[in-house]
Coordinates of C-alpha atoms in Angstrom, one line a residue:
Chain A
M1 CA 80.1 118.8 96.3
F2 CA 78.2 118.1 99.3
H3 CA 74.8 118.9 100.1
Q4 CA 72.6 118.2 103.5
T5 CA 69.8 116.6 101.5
T6 CA 66.3 115.3 102.8
T7 CA 67.7 111.9 101.9
K8 CA 70.8 112.1 103.8
T9 CA 69.1 113.8 106.6
V10 CA 66.8 111.1 107.1
T11 CA 69.0 108.5 106.4
I12 CA 71.2 109.5 109.4
L13 CA 68.9 110.2 111.6
L14 CA 67.4 106.9 111.4
L15 CA 70.9 105.2 111.5
F16 CA 71.9 106.8 114.8
I17 CA 68.1 107.0 116.1
G18 CA 68.1 103.0 115.4
M19 CA 71.6 102.4 117.0
A20 CA 70.4 103.8 120.3
I21 CA 67.4 102.0 120.2
Y22 CA 68.9 98.8 119.4
T23 CA 71.4 99.6 122.5
V24 CA 69.1 100.2 124.8
F25 CA 67.2 96.8 124.1
A26 CA 70.6 94.8 123.4
G27 CA 72.7 92.8 125.8
F28 CA 76.4 93.8 127.0
Y29 CA 77.5 91.9 123.7
G30 CA 75.7 93.7 121.8
R31 CA 76.4 97.0 123.3
E32 CA 80.0 96.7 122.6
L33 CA 79.2 96.3 119.0
V34 CA 77.2 99.3 119.1
I35 CA 80.4 101.0 120.4
E36 CA 83.0 99.6 117.9
A37 CA 80.1 100.6 115.5
A38 CA 79.8 104.6 116.7
Y39 CA 84.1 104.9 116.5
L40 CA 84.2 103.1 113.1
V41 CA 81.6 105.5 112.0
I42 CA 83.5 108.7 113.3
L43 CA 86.6 107.2 111.3
A44 CA 84.9 106.4 108.1
I45 CA 83.3 109.8 108.2
S46 CA 86.6 111.1 108.7
L47 CA 88.3 109.2 106.2
D48 CA 85.3 110.4 103.5
M49 CA 86.1 113.9 104.2
V50 CA 89.6 113.3 102.6
A51 CA 89.0 110.5 100.1
G52 CA 85.7 111.4 98.9
Y53 CA 85.6 114.9 99.1
G54 CA 89.2 116.0 98.8
G55 CA 90.2 113.1 96.3
M56 CA 93.1 112.0 99.1
V57 CA 93.1 108.7 99.7
S58 CA 94.8 107.8 102.7
L59 CA 96.3 104.8 104.0
C60 CA 97.5 106.2 107.3
H61 CA 94.3 106.7 108.9
G62 CA 95.1 103.7 111.0
A63 CA 97.7 105.4 112.1
I64 CA 96.1 108.5 113.3
F65 CA 93.0 106.8 115.0
G66 CA 96.2 104.6 116.7
I67 CA 97.9 108.0 117.8
G68 CA 94.4 109.5 119.2
A69 CA 94.3 106.5 121.0
Y70 CA 98.0 105.9 122.3
V71 CA 98.1 109.8 123.5
F72 CA 94.6 109.2 125.5
A73 CA 96.1 105.7 127.0
I74 CA 99.4 107.7 128.2
L75 CA 97.9 110.6 129.5
T76 CA 95.3 108.7 131.0
G77 CA 96.7 105.6 131.9
M78 CA 100.8 106.2 132.6
M79 CA 100.5 109.7 133.8
G80 CA 97.0 109.8 135.7
I81 CA 95.8 113.0 134.2
S82 CA 92.3 113.9 133.4
P83 CA 90.7 112.0 130.6
F84 CA 89.0 115.7 129.8
I85 CA 92.5 117.2 129.2
A86 CA 93.8 113.3 127.4
L87 CA 90.8 113.7 125.1
V88 CA 91.8 117.1 123.8
A89 CA 95.2 115.7 123.8
A90 CA 94.4 113.4 122.0
I91 CA 92.9 114.9 119.2
A92 CA 95.5 117.9 119.1
A93 CA 97.8 115.2 118.6
S94 CA 96.6 113.5 116.4
G95 CA 95.2 116.8 113.9
L96 CA 98.6 117.9 114.2
F97 CA 100.1 114.3 113.0
G98 CA 97.3 114.7 109.7
L99 CA 98.4 118.2 109.3
F100 CA 102.4 117.4 109.1
V101 CA 101.7 114.3 106.5
G102 CA 98.7 116.7 104.9
A103 CA 101.7 119.3 104.4
V104 CA 104.0 117.0 102.9
T105 CA 102.2 114.9 100.9
S106 CA 100.2 117.4 99.3
R107 CA 102.7 118.0 96.2
T108 CA 102.0 114.5 95.8
S109 CA 98.7 112.7 93.8
G110 CA 97.3 109.3 92.8
I111 CA 99.5 106.3 93.4
F112 CA 102.3 108.1 95.0
F113 CA 99.8 110.0 97.9
I114 CA 98.5 106.7 98.3
M115 CA 101.9 105.5 99.2
T116 CA 103.9 108.1 100.9
T117 CA 100.4 108.1 103.6
L118 CA 101.3 104.4 103.8
A119 CA 104.7 105.0 104.5
F120 CA 103.9 107.8 107.4
G121 CA 100.9 105.3 108.9
Q122 CA 103.5 102.2 108.7
M123 CA 106.5 104.2 110.8
V124 CA 104.3 105.3 113.2
Y125 CA 103.1 101.6 113.4
V126 CA 106.5 100.2 113.7
Y127 CA 107.7 103.0 116.1
T128 CA 105.0 101.7 118.1
F129 CA 105.5 98.0 117.9
E130 CA 109.1 98.2 118.7
N131 CA 108.7 100.8 121.9
R132 CA 109.0 98.7 124.8
A133 CA 108.3 101.9 126.5
L134 CA 104.7 102.2 125.3
G135 CA 104.1 98.4 125.7
G136 CA 105.7 97.0 122.1
D137 CA 103.6 94.3 120.4
D138 CA 101.9 93.8 123.8
G139 CA 99.5 97.7 123.8
M140 CA 99.3 99.0 126.6
S141 CA 96.2 98.8 129.3
G142 CA 94.5 100.7 132.0
V143 CA 93.0 103.8 130.1
A144 CA 90.6 105.5 132.0
R145 CA 87.3 106.5 130.6
L146 CA 85.8 109.4 130.9
D147 CA 84.5 110.7 134.4
L148 CA 80.8 112.4 133.4
S149 CA 79.3 111.8 136.9
M150 CA 78.8 115.6 137.2
I151 CA 76.0 115.7 134.7
G152 CA 75.0 111.8 135.7
I153 CA 76.2 110.0 133.3
D154 CA 78.1 106.9 134.6
T155 CA 80.4 106.2 131.7
N156 CA 81.5 102.9 133.2
D157 CA 77.7 101.4 132.8
S158 CA 77.7 99.8 129.3
L159 CA 74.7 101.3 128.3
Q160 CA 75.2 104.6 129.0
F161 CA 78.6 104.4 127.5
A162 CA 77.2 103.2 124.4
L163 CA 74.9 105.7 124.5
L164 CA 77.6 108.5 124.8
A165 CA 79.6 107.1 121.6
V166 CA 76.4 107.1 119.4
V167 CA 76.5 110.6 120.9
F168 CA 80.1 111.4 119.9
A169 CA 79.0 109.5 116.6
A170 CA 76.3 111.8 115.7
L171 CA 78.3 115.0 116.9
S172 CA 81.1 114.1 114.5
Y173 CA 79.0 113.9 111.8
A174 CA 77.3 117.3 112.6
V175 CA 80.8 118.9 112.4
A176 CA 81.7 117.3 109.5
A177 CA 78.8 118.1 107.6
F178 CA 79.2 121.6 108.6
I179 CA 82.2 121.8 107.5
M180 CA 81.9 120.0 104.0
R181 CA 78.8 122.7 103.4
S182 CA 81.1 125.5 104.1
G183 CA 83.2 127.6 101.8
F184 CA 86.2 125.3 102.8
G185 CA 84.6 121.8 101.8
R186 CA 83.4 123.3 98.5
T187 CA 86.7 124.7 97.6
L188 CA 88.3 121.0 98.7
V189 CA 85.9 119.4 96.3
G190 CA 86.8 122.7 93.5
I191 CA 90.7 121.1 93.9
R192 CA 89.8 117.7 93.2
S193 CA 87.9 118.5 90.7
N194 CA 90.5 120.5 89.2
E195 CA 93.8 121.1 90.9
V196 CA 95.1 123.2 88.4
R197 CA 92.5 125.4 87.9
M198 CA 91.8 126.2 91.7
R199 CA 95.5 127.3 91.5
A200 CA 95.0 129.3 88.8
L201 CA 92.5 130.9 90.8
G202 CA 95.2 132.2 93.5
L203 CA 94.1 129.4 96.0
P204 CA 96.9 128.4 98.4
V205 CA 95.8 124.7 97.1
L206 CA 98.5 123.1 99.1
R207 CA 97.2 124.8 102.4
Y208 CA 94.0 123.9 102.2
K209 CA 94.7 120.1 101.4
A210 CA 96.8 120.1 104.4
F211 CA 94.4 121.5 106.4
A212 CA 91.6 118.9 105.6
F213 CA 93.9 116.1 106.7
G214 CA 94.4 117.9 109.6
I215 CA 91.0 118.3 110.1
S216 CA 90.2 114.7 109.2
G217 CA 93.2 113.7 111.6
A218 CA 91.6 115.2 114.5
L219 CA 88.5 113.4 113.8
A220 CA 90.3 110.2 113.0
G221 CA 91.8 110.9 116.8
L222 CA 88.5 111.3 118.2
A223 CA 87.8 107.7 117.1
G224 CA 90.5 106.4 118.4
T225 CA 89.8 107.9 122.1
I226 CA 86.6 106.0 121.9
A227 CA 88.3 102.7 120.9
A228 CA 90.6 103.3 123.7
Q229 CA 88.4 104.0 126.3
Q230 CA 85.8 101.0 125.2
T231 CA 88.1 98.3 126.5
M232 CA 90.5 100.2 128.7
F233 CA 93.1 99.2 126.1
V234 CA 95.9 100.1 123.0
S235 CA 97.1 97.7 120.6
P236 CA 99.8 98.6 117.8
E237 CA 97.5 96.6 116.0
M238 CA 95.0 99.6 115.8
M239 CA 97.7 101.5 113.7
S240 CA 98.8 98.8 111.1
W241 CA 97.7 99.5 107.8
M242 CA 95.2 96.5 107.6
M243 CA 93.5 98.8 110.0
S244 CA 93.9 101.4 107.0
G245 CA 92.8 99.4 104.5
E246 CA 89.4 98.4 106.8
A247 CA 88.6 102.1 106.7
L248 CA 88.7 102.7 103.4
V249 CA 86.5 99.3 103.0
I250 CA 84.2 100.8 104.9
V251 CA 83.8 103.8 103.3
I252 CA 83.5 101.8 100.0
L253 CA 80.9 99.6 101.7
G254 CA 78.4 102.7 102.4
G255 CA 79.4 105.0 99.4
L256 CA 82.4 107.2 98.8
G257 CA 81.9 110.9 99.2
T258 CA 78.6 111.2 101.0
L259 CA 79.5 111.2 104.3
V260 CA 76.3 109.2 105.2
G261 CA 77.5 106.7 103.2
A262 CA 80.6 106.2 105.9
A263 CA 78.2 106.1 108.7
V264 CA 76.3 103.6 107.0
G265 CA 79.3 101.3 105.7
A266 CA 80.7 101.2 109.4
V267 CA 77.5 100.0 110.9
L268 CA 76.8 97.6 108.2
F269 CA 80.5 96.6 108.6
V270 CA 80.1 95.8 111.9
F271 CA 77.0 94.0 111.6
L272 CA 78.3 92.1 108.8
Q273 CA 81.3 91.1 110.5
H274 CA 79.2 89.9 113.2
E275 CA 76.5 87.7 111.5
V276 CA 78.6 86.5 109.3
S277 CA 81.3 85.0 111.9
E278 CA 78.6 83.4 113.4
V279 CA 78.2 81.4 110.1
T280 CA 81.9 80.9 109.6
R281 CA 85.0 81.1 110.5
Y282 CA 85.9 82.8 107.0
W283 CA 84.3 86.3 107.6
H284 CA 87.1 88.5 105.8
M285 CA 86.8 86.4 102.2
V286 CA 83.2 87.5 102.5
V287 CA 84.5 90.9 103.0
G288 CA 86.7 90.3 100.3
L289 CA 84.4 89.1 97.5
V290 CA 81.4 92.2 98.8
L291 CA 84.1 94.6 98.2
I292 CA 85.4 93.2 95.2
L293 CA 81.8 93.6 94.0
V294 CA 80.6 96.7 94.9
V295 CA 83.8 98.2 93.3
V296 CA 83.6 96.4 89.7
L297 CA 79.7 97.1 89.6
G298 CA 80.2 100.8 89.9
N299 CA 81.4 101.7 92.9
R300 CA 78.5 103.3 94.8
G301 CA 78.4 101.3 97.9
A302 CA 75.0 100.7 99.8
Y303 CA 74.1 104.6 100.7
G304 CA 74.9 105.9 97.1
Q305 CA 73.5 103.1 95.2
I306 CA 70.2 104.1 97.2
E307 CA 70.8 108.0 96.5
H308 CA 71.9 106.4 92.8
L309 CA 68.2 104.5 92.5
L310 CA 66.2 107.5 93.8
E311 CA 67.7 109.9 91.4
R312 CA 67.0 107.6 88.7
R313 CA 63.2 108.0 89.9
K314 CA 63.2 111.4 89.9
K315 CA 64.7 111.4 86.5
G316 CA 61.7 113.5 85.1
A317 CA 62.3 116.6 87.3
P318 CA 64.7 119.1 85.9
K319 CA 68.2 118.2 86.4
A320 CA 70.5 120.6 88.1
S321 CA 72.7 122.5 86.6
A322 CA 75.5 121.2 84.0
L323 CA 78.3 122.5 86.7
E324 CA 76.3 119.8 89.2
V325 CA 76.3 116.8 86.9
A326 CA 80.0 117.1 85.8
A327 CA 80.6 117.8 89.7
E328 CA 78.5 114.1 90.1
K329 CA 80.1 112.8 87.4
D330 CA 83.7 113.4 88.5
A331 CA 82.6 112.5 92.5
S332 CA 82.1 108.7 90.8
H333 CA 85.5 108.1 89.3
A334 CA 86.9 109.7 92.4
Chain B
M1 CA 135.0 90.2 111.2
N2 CA 132.9 87.0 110.6
F3 CA 129.4 88.9 112.1
W4 CA 130.0 91.2 109.2
I5 CA 129.9 88.5 106.5
V6 CA 127.4 86.7 107.6
Q7 CA 125.2 89.2 107.9
A8 CA 126.2 90.5 104.9
L9 CA 125.0 87.0 103.4
N10 CA 122.1 87.3 105.3
G11 CA 121.2 90.4 104.0
L12 CA 122.3 89.3 100.4
Q13 CA 120.0 86.7 100.6
L14 CA 116.8 88.6 101.9
S15 CA 117.4 91.0 99.4
M16 CA 117.0 88.1 96.5
L17 CA 113.5 87.6 97.9
L18 CA 112.7 90.7 97.7
F19 CA 113.7 90.9 94.5
L20 CA 112.3 88.1 93.1
L21 CA 108.3 89.4 94.5
S22 CA 109.7 92.9 93.4
I23 CA 110.3 92.5 89.5
G24 CA 107.5 91.3 88.9
L25 CA 105.4 93.5 90.6
T26 CA 107.6 96.5 89.7
V27 CA 107.2 95.9 85.7
I28 CA 103.2 95.3 86.3
F29 CA 103.4 98.6 88.0
G30 CA 105.4 100.3 85.1
L31 CA 104.0 98.6 82.1
M32 CA 100.4 98.6 83.1
H33 CA 99.8 101.4 85.8
F34 CA 98.4 98.7 87.5
V35 CA 98.7 98.8 91.2
N36 CA 98.6 94.9 92.8
L37 CA 98.3 94.6 96.1
A38 CA 97.7 90.9 96.0
H39 CA 101.4 89.9 95.0
G40 CA 102.5 89.1 98.2
A41 CA 99.4 87.0 98.7
L42 CA 99.9 85.5 95.3
Y43 CA 103.7 84.9 96.9
A44 CA 101.5 83.2 100.0
L45 CA 100.2 81.2 97.4
G46 CA 103.2 79.9 96.2
A47 CA 104.8 78.7 99.5
Y48 CA 101.6 76.6 100.0
V49 CA 101.7 75.1 96.7
G50 CA 105.1 74.5 96.9
V51 CA 104.1 72.2 100.7
S52 CA 101.3 70.7 98.8
A53 CA 104.0 69.8 95.9
F54 CA 106.5 68.3 98.5
A55 CA 103.7 66.3 99.9
L56 CA 102.8 65.3 96.5
T57 CA 106.3 64.2 95.1
G58 CA 108.5 64.0 98.1
M59 CA 110.9 65.9 96.7
Y60 CA 111.8 69.8 97.1
W61 CA 112.4 70.2 93.2
G62 CA 108.7 69.2 92.9
A63 CA 107.8 72.3 94.9
F64 CA 110.2 74.2 93.3
L65 CA 109.1 73.8 90.1
L66 CA 105.1 73.2 90.7
A67 CA 104.7 76.5 92.7
P68 CA 104.9 78.9 89.7
I69 CA 103.4 77.4 87.4
A70 CA 100.5 77.0 89.8
V71 CA 100.9 80.9 90.9
A72 CA 100.7 81.7 87.5
L73 CA 97.8 79.6 86.1
A74 CA 96.1 81.7 89.0
G75 CA 97.4 85.2 87.8
V76 CA 95.8 83.8 84.5
V77 CA 92.4 83.6 86.0
L78 CA 92.6 86.8 87.9
Y79 CA 94.2 88.2 85.0
L80 CA 90.9 87.4 82.6
G81 CA 88.5 87.6 85.4
L82 CA 89.3 91.1 87.0
I83 CA 92.5 92.5 86.6
R84 CA 91.8 93.3 83.0
R85 CA 88.6 94.7 83.4
M86 CA 90.2 97.3 86.1
R87 CA 93.4 98.5 84.3
K88 CA 92.1 101.8 83.7
A89 CA 90.3 101.9 86.8
G90 CA 92.3 104.5 88.5
P91 CA 94.5 103.5 91.3
M92 CA 92.0 104.0 94.0
N93 CA 89.7 101.1 92.5
Q94 CA 92.8 99.0 91.7
V95 CA 94.1 99.5 95.8
L96 CA 90.3 98.7 96.4
V97 CA 89.6 95.2 94.4
T98 CA 93.7 94.0 94.8
F99 CA 92.9 94.2 99.0
G100 CA 89.7 92.6 98.5
L101 CA 91.5 89.6 97.0
I102 CA 94.0 89.7 99.8
F103 CA 91.1 88.7 102.0
V104 CA 90.0 86.6 99.4
L105 CA 93.1 84.4 98.6
L106 CA 94.2 84.8 102.4
D107 CA 91.3 82.6 103.5
I108 CA 91.4 80.7 100.6
T109 CA 95.0 79.4 101.9
R110 CA 93.5 79.1 105.4
I111 CA 90.4 76.8 103.7
I112 CA 92.8 74.7 102.4
W113 CA 95.8 74.7 104.0
G114 CA 94.9 75.1 107.8
D115 CA 96.1 78.6 110.0
L116 CA 99.1 76.1 111.2
A117 CA 102.5 77.0 110.1
L118 CA 104.4 74.6 107.7
S119 CA 107.2 74.5 106.3
I120 CA 109.2 72.3 103.6
P121 CA 112.6 70.6 104.5
E122 CA 116.2 72.1 102.2
P123 CA 116.4 69.9 99.8
Q124 CA 119.8 67.3 99.8
L125 CA 121.7 68.8 97.8
F126 CA 122.1 71.8 100.0
T127 CA 121.7 70.9 103.4
G128 CA 124.4 71.8 105.9
R129 CA 127.0 74.6 105.5
S130 CA 129.4 75.5 103.2
E131 CA 132.3 77.4 103.9
V132 CA 132.2 81.4 102.4
L133 CA 135.0 83.6 103.2
G134 CA 136.0 82.1 106.1
V135 CA 132.6 81.4 107.6
A136 CA 130.0 78.9 107.9
Y137 CA 127.5 79.6 106.0
P138 CA 123.9 77.5 105.2
T139 CA 123.7 76.1 102.1
Y140 CA 120.4 76.4 101.3
R141 CA 121.1 80.3 101.6
L142 CA 123.5 80.5 99.5
F143 CA 121.4 78.6 97.2
I144 CA 118.7 81.5 97.4
I145 CA 121.7 83.8 96.2
G146 CA 122.8 82.0 93.4
L147 CA 119.1 81.6 92.2
G148 CA 118.3 85.3 93.1
L149 CA 121.7 86.5 91.0
T150 CA 120.8 84.1 88.5
V151 CA 117.3 85.4 87.5
M152 CA 118.7 88.9 87.9
A153 CA 121.2 87.7 85.0
G154 CA 118.9 86.2 83.2
L155 CA 115.9 89.3 83.5
W156 CA 119.1 91.8 82.5
L157 CA 119.4 89.7 79.6
L158 CA 115.8 89.5 78.3
L159 CA 115.2 93.1 78.9
S160 CA 117.9 94.8 77.4
R161 CA 119.4 91.9 74.6
T162 CA 115.7 90.2 73.1
Q163 CA 112.8 91.7 71.1
I164 CA 110.3 91.1 73.2
G165 CA 112.8 92.8 76.3
A166 CA 113.0 95.6 73.9
M167 CA 109.0 95.6 73.8
I168 CA 108.7 95.6 77.2
R169 CA 111.1 98.7 77.5
A170 CA 108.9 100.4 75.0
G171 CA 105.6 99.5 76.7
V172 CA 106.9 101.1 79.7
D173 CA 108.3 104.3 78.2
N174 CA 105.4 104.9 76.5
D175 CA 102.3 102.4 75.8
Q176 CA 100.3 104.2 73.1
M177 CA 103.6 104.9 71.2
A178 CA 104.5 101.3 71.3
A179 CA 101.3 100.2 70.2
C180 CA 101.0 102.5 66.9
L181 CA 104.1 101.1 66.4
G182 CA 102.4 97.9 66.2
I183 CA 103.1 96.4 69.8
N184 CA 100.3 94.5 70.6
V185 CA 101.0 96.0 74.2
E186 CA 98.0 94.2 75.8
R187 CA 99.3 90.5 75.1
L188 CA 102.6 91.8 76.6
F189 CA 100.8 92.9 79.6
F190 CA 99.5 89.6 80.1
I191 CA 102.5 87.6 79.6
V192 CA 104.4 90.4 82.0
F193 CA 101.7 89.6 84.2
C194 CA 101.9 85.8 84.3
I195 CA 105.6 86.2 84.7
G196 CA 105.4 88.4 87.3
C197 CA 103.4 85.9 89.1
A198 CA 105.3 83.1 88.3
L199 CA 108.5 84.6 90.0
A200 CA 106.1 85.3 92.9
G201 CA 105.7 81.5 93.1
L202 CA 108.9 80.8 92.7
A203 CA 109.8 82.9 95.7
G204 CA 107.2 81.5 98.0
A205 CA 108.6 77.8 97.3
V206 CA 112.1 79.2 98.0
A207 CA 111.2 80.9 101.0
A208 CA 108.9 78.1 102.4
P209 CA 112.3 76.2 103.8
V210 CA 113.9 79.5 105.4
L211 CA 110.7 80.8 106.7
S212 CA 107.2 79.1 108.3
V213 CA 104.8 79.1 106.0
T214 CA 101.7 81.2 107.3
P215 CA 98.7 82.7 105.7
S216 CA 100.0 86.2 107.0
M217 CA 103.4 85.4 105.3
G218 CA 102.5 87.1 102.1
T219 CA 100.8 90.6 104.1
Q220 CA 104.0 91.0 106.2
L221 CA 106.2 90.7 103.0
L222 CA 104.0 92.7 101.0
I223 CA 105.2 96.4 102.4
P224 CA 108.8 95.8 102.2
V225 CA 108.3 95.2 98.7
L226 CA 106.2 97.5 97.9
I227 CA 108.8 100.2 99.6
V228 CA 111.5 98.4 97.0
V229 CA 109.6 99.1 93.9
V230 CA 108.5 102.4 95.0
I231 CA 112.4 103.2 96.3
G232 CA 113.9 101.8 93.2
G233 CA 111.0 103.5 90.4
L234 CA 108.2 102.0 89.0
G235 CA 109.3 99.7 86.1
S236 CA 112.7 99.8 86.4
L237 CA 115.0 96.8 86.5
K238 CA 117.5 98.5 87.8
G239 CA 115.6 100.0 90.1
A240 CA 114.3 96.7 91.7
I241 CA 118.0 95.5 92.0
A242 CA 119.3 98.7 93.6
G243 CA 115.7 99.0 95.9
S244 CA 116.1 95.4 96.9
L245 CA 119.8 95.4 98.0
L246 CA 118.9 98.7 100.2
V247 CA 116.4 97.6 101.8
G248 CA 117.5 93.9 102.3
F249 CA 120.5 95.4 103.8
I250 CA 119.3 98.4 105.9
Q251 CA 116.6 95.6 107.5
T252 CA 119.3 93.0 108.3
F253 CA 121.9 95.7 109.5
G254 CA 119.3 97.7 111.3
A255 CA 117.6 94.5 113.1
V256 CA 121.2 93.5 114.8
L257 CA 122.6 96.7 115.2
A258 CA 119.6 99.1 116.1
P259 CA 116.3 97.6 116.3
Q260 CA 114.3 100.6 116.9
L261 CA 116.0 103.0 114.7
A262 CA 116.0 100.8 111.3
S263 CA 112.4 99.8 111.1
V264 CA 111.5 103.4 111.1
A265 CA 114.5 104.4 108.8
I266 CA 113.0 102.2 105.7
Y267 CA 109.8 104.1 105.9
A268 CA 111.6 107.4 106.1
L269 CA 113.8 106.4 103.4
L270 CA 110.5 105.6 101.2
A271 CA 108.5 108.7 102.6
A272 CA 111.9 110.9 101.9
V273 CA 112.6 108.9 98.3
L274 CA 108.4 110.0 97.3
I275 CA 108.7 113.4 98.6
F276 CA 112.3 114.6 96.7
R277 CA 112.3 111.7 94.0
P278 CA 108.9 110.7 93.0
A279 CA 109.7 108.8 89.9
G280 CA 112.7 106.8 92.4
L281 CA 116.0 106.4 92.6
F282 CA 116.4 105.0 88.6
P283 CA 113.4 106.3 87.1
A284 CA 112.5 103.4 84.1
K285 CA 111.4 106.5 81.8
A286 CA 113.6 108.9 80.4

């Protein structure tokens, strides 16, 4: 179950403040990295909501992310519609697609769920890839950025846009944490722990799962709009299953089912990618090895490991209720 | 008319390639409940080993023989090092570990063989074109079709007529019960995994003269193969045959008749099967 513990609050605040401070002192390239990290934070948090808390391991979040980016690009770039409306429309479209996929797949579980989401994601990817009207495999350029000049923010300035992206990431975390703390979030965890029992309690389980996927989709769409604004360009590669896999890798590296871990994972991922690429061309091999290692060593991820160590130090203190322990145990198996 | 025959042969050839890959994956899937996303990467490895074997021996048949052996050996290493301990880890962890393996194998091939597209020439025995049903068709592609049919028949005989085949079927049906009857299911898994890897390597070597050998060839073919496996039904030979033919023909005819529709149609088919018949068209379990 999600608790906004002190450890979580401290870590997430340090992370976002650190990103903001780094942005101020970094050059143009550093700021680009911050923007990339910021939208990956949002994408990873959205995936963690369903995968970590709902037990729904999605391989179509890349596609939903891409839908957000493409809707934003089509509305601002091709139709010249105001970026604000485009932002809302993109989030709505991704949310609706998420809701649709969630509703259709809610009956399946385990590997079948993974495969079904993969199928839907690839459908979107292939459709976009083949569709010349959407630029096909060349993608689409000419995406506009949000116009915030009335409150004195120039989004075409790299510093201000990067800070804006960090703010969006922080807001996304707040929203996700709020939802996971609410009755809805708790219900979701209950479904993951024991779907049959929740159904027996009279809960419309399938509807809950679909809504959770919809909310997560909306958040992934927001991440997509930021990615589209950063480069002012969208390409179908954003939608491929490798992107979804990468999002999953980020969540795992940070720590599944903690929300904070997803954010930490995204920053770590971007930072590592940058650092390793300086040394060797074979960055993917490093990620692959780290991923295998993390999973084999108990799948806690960076933040999960910190939480685990702190927990162990406090072991003398009385443990939470037996239910809580069972839930934790379950979370580590998810 | 000629157009249809050529396209049908193309479809058949693609189907056979898909079959060689999917049969290994489906039996591993059905028998071990193990999701091996790295199967495509093993196929790419087979193609690369084939390239080197050809350079070494100067003969296509060197590649044809060495690639399956090398990939089966790689499978042994993977099984003992990683897969054995991931068997009971749940689908998400398996997806993650094998996803990590894709990355590792991809970069290993890039380190050893570079980024450029390579290829092997066709074997001398099968160069040129042959007359089939009134059309001239590349002989080597006919060879692929024939090889696929041979492997199909061989596996069918193995699974339905031999003792080890009966053991494999028993394991797919109910592994615990099979273990109770004294079948060493663990060893069976290992053998099946190695055969699956060897077939993936064979597919790589066979595909090398037709397709260009690139690091990403594995990830490109992985998704269609997964579709075949899921559509057909996990662990089922009949399912792998039906799935390969379905996907191969839809892809081939779709690409020439309605490119935009066809590529989406395959995924729509997959989603429909998963939702309405999650066990696949030909489930292995009764």
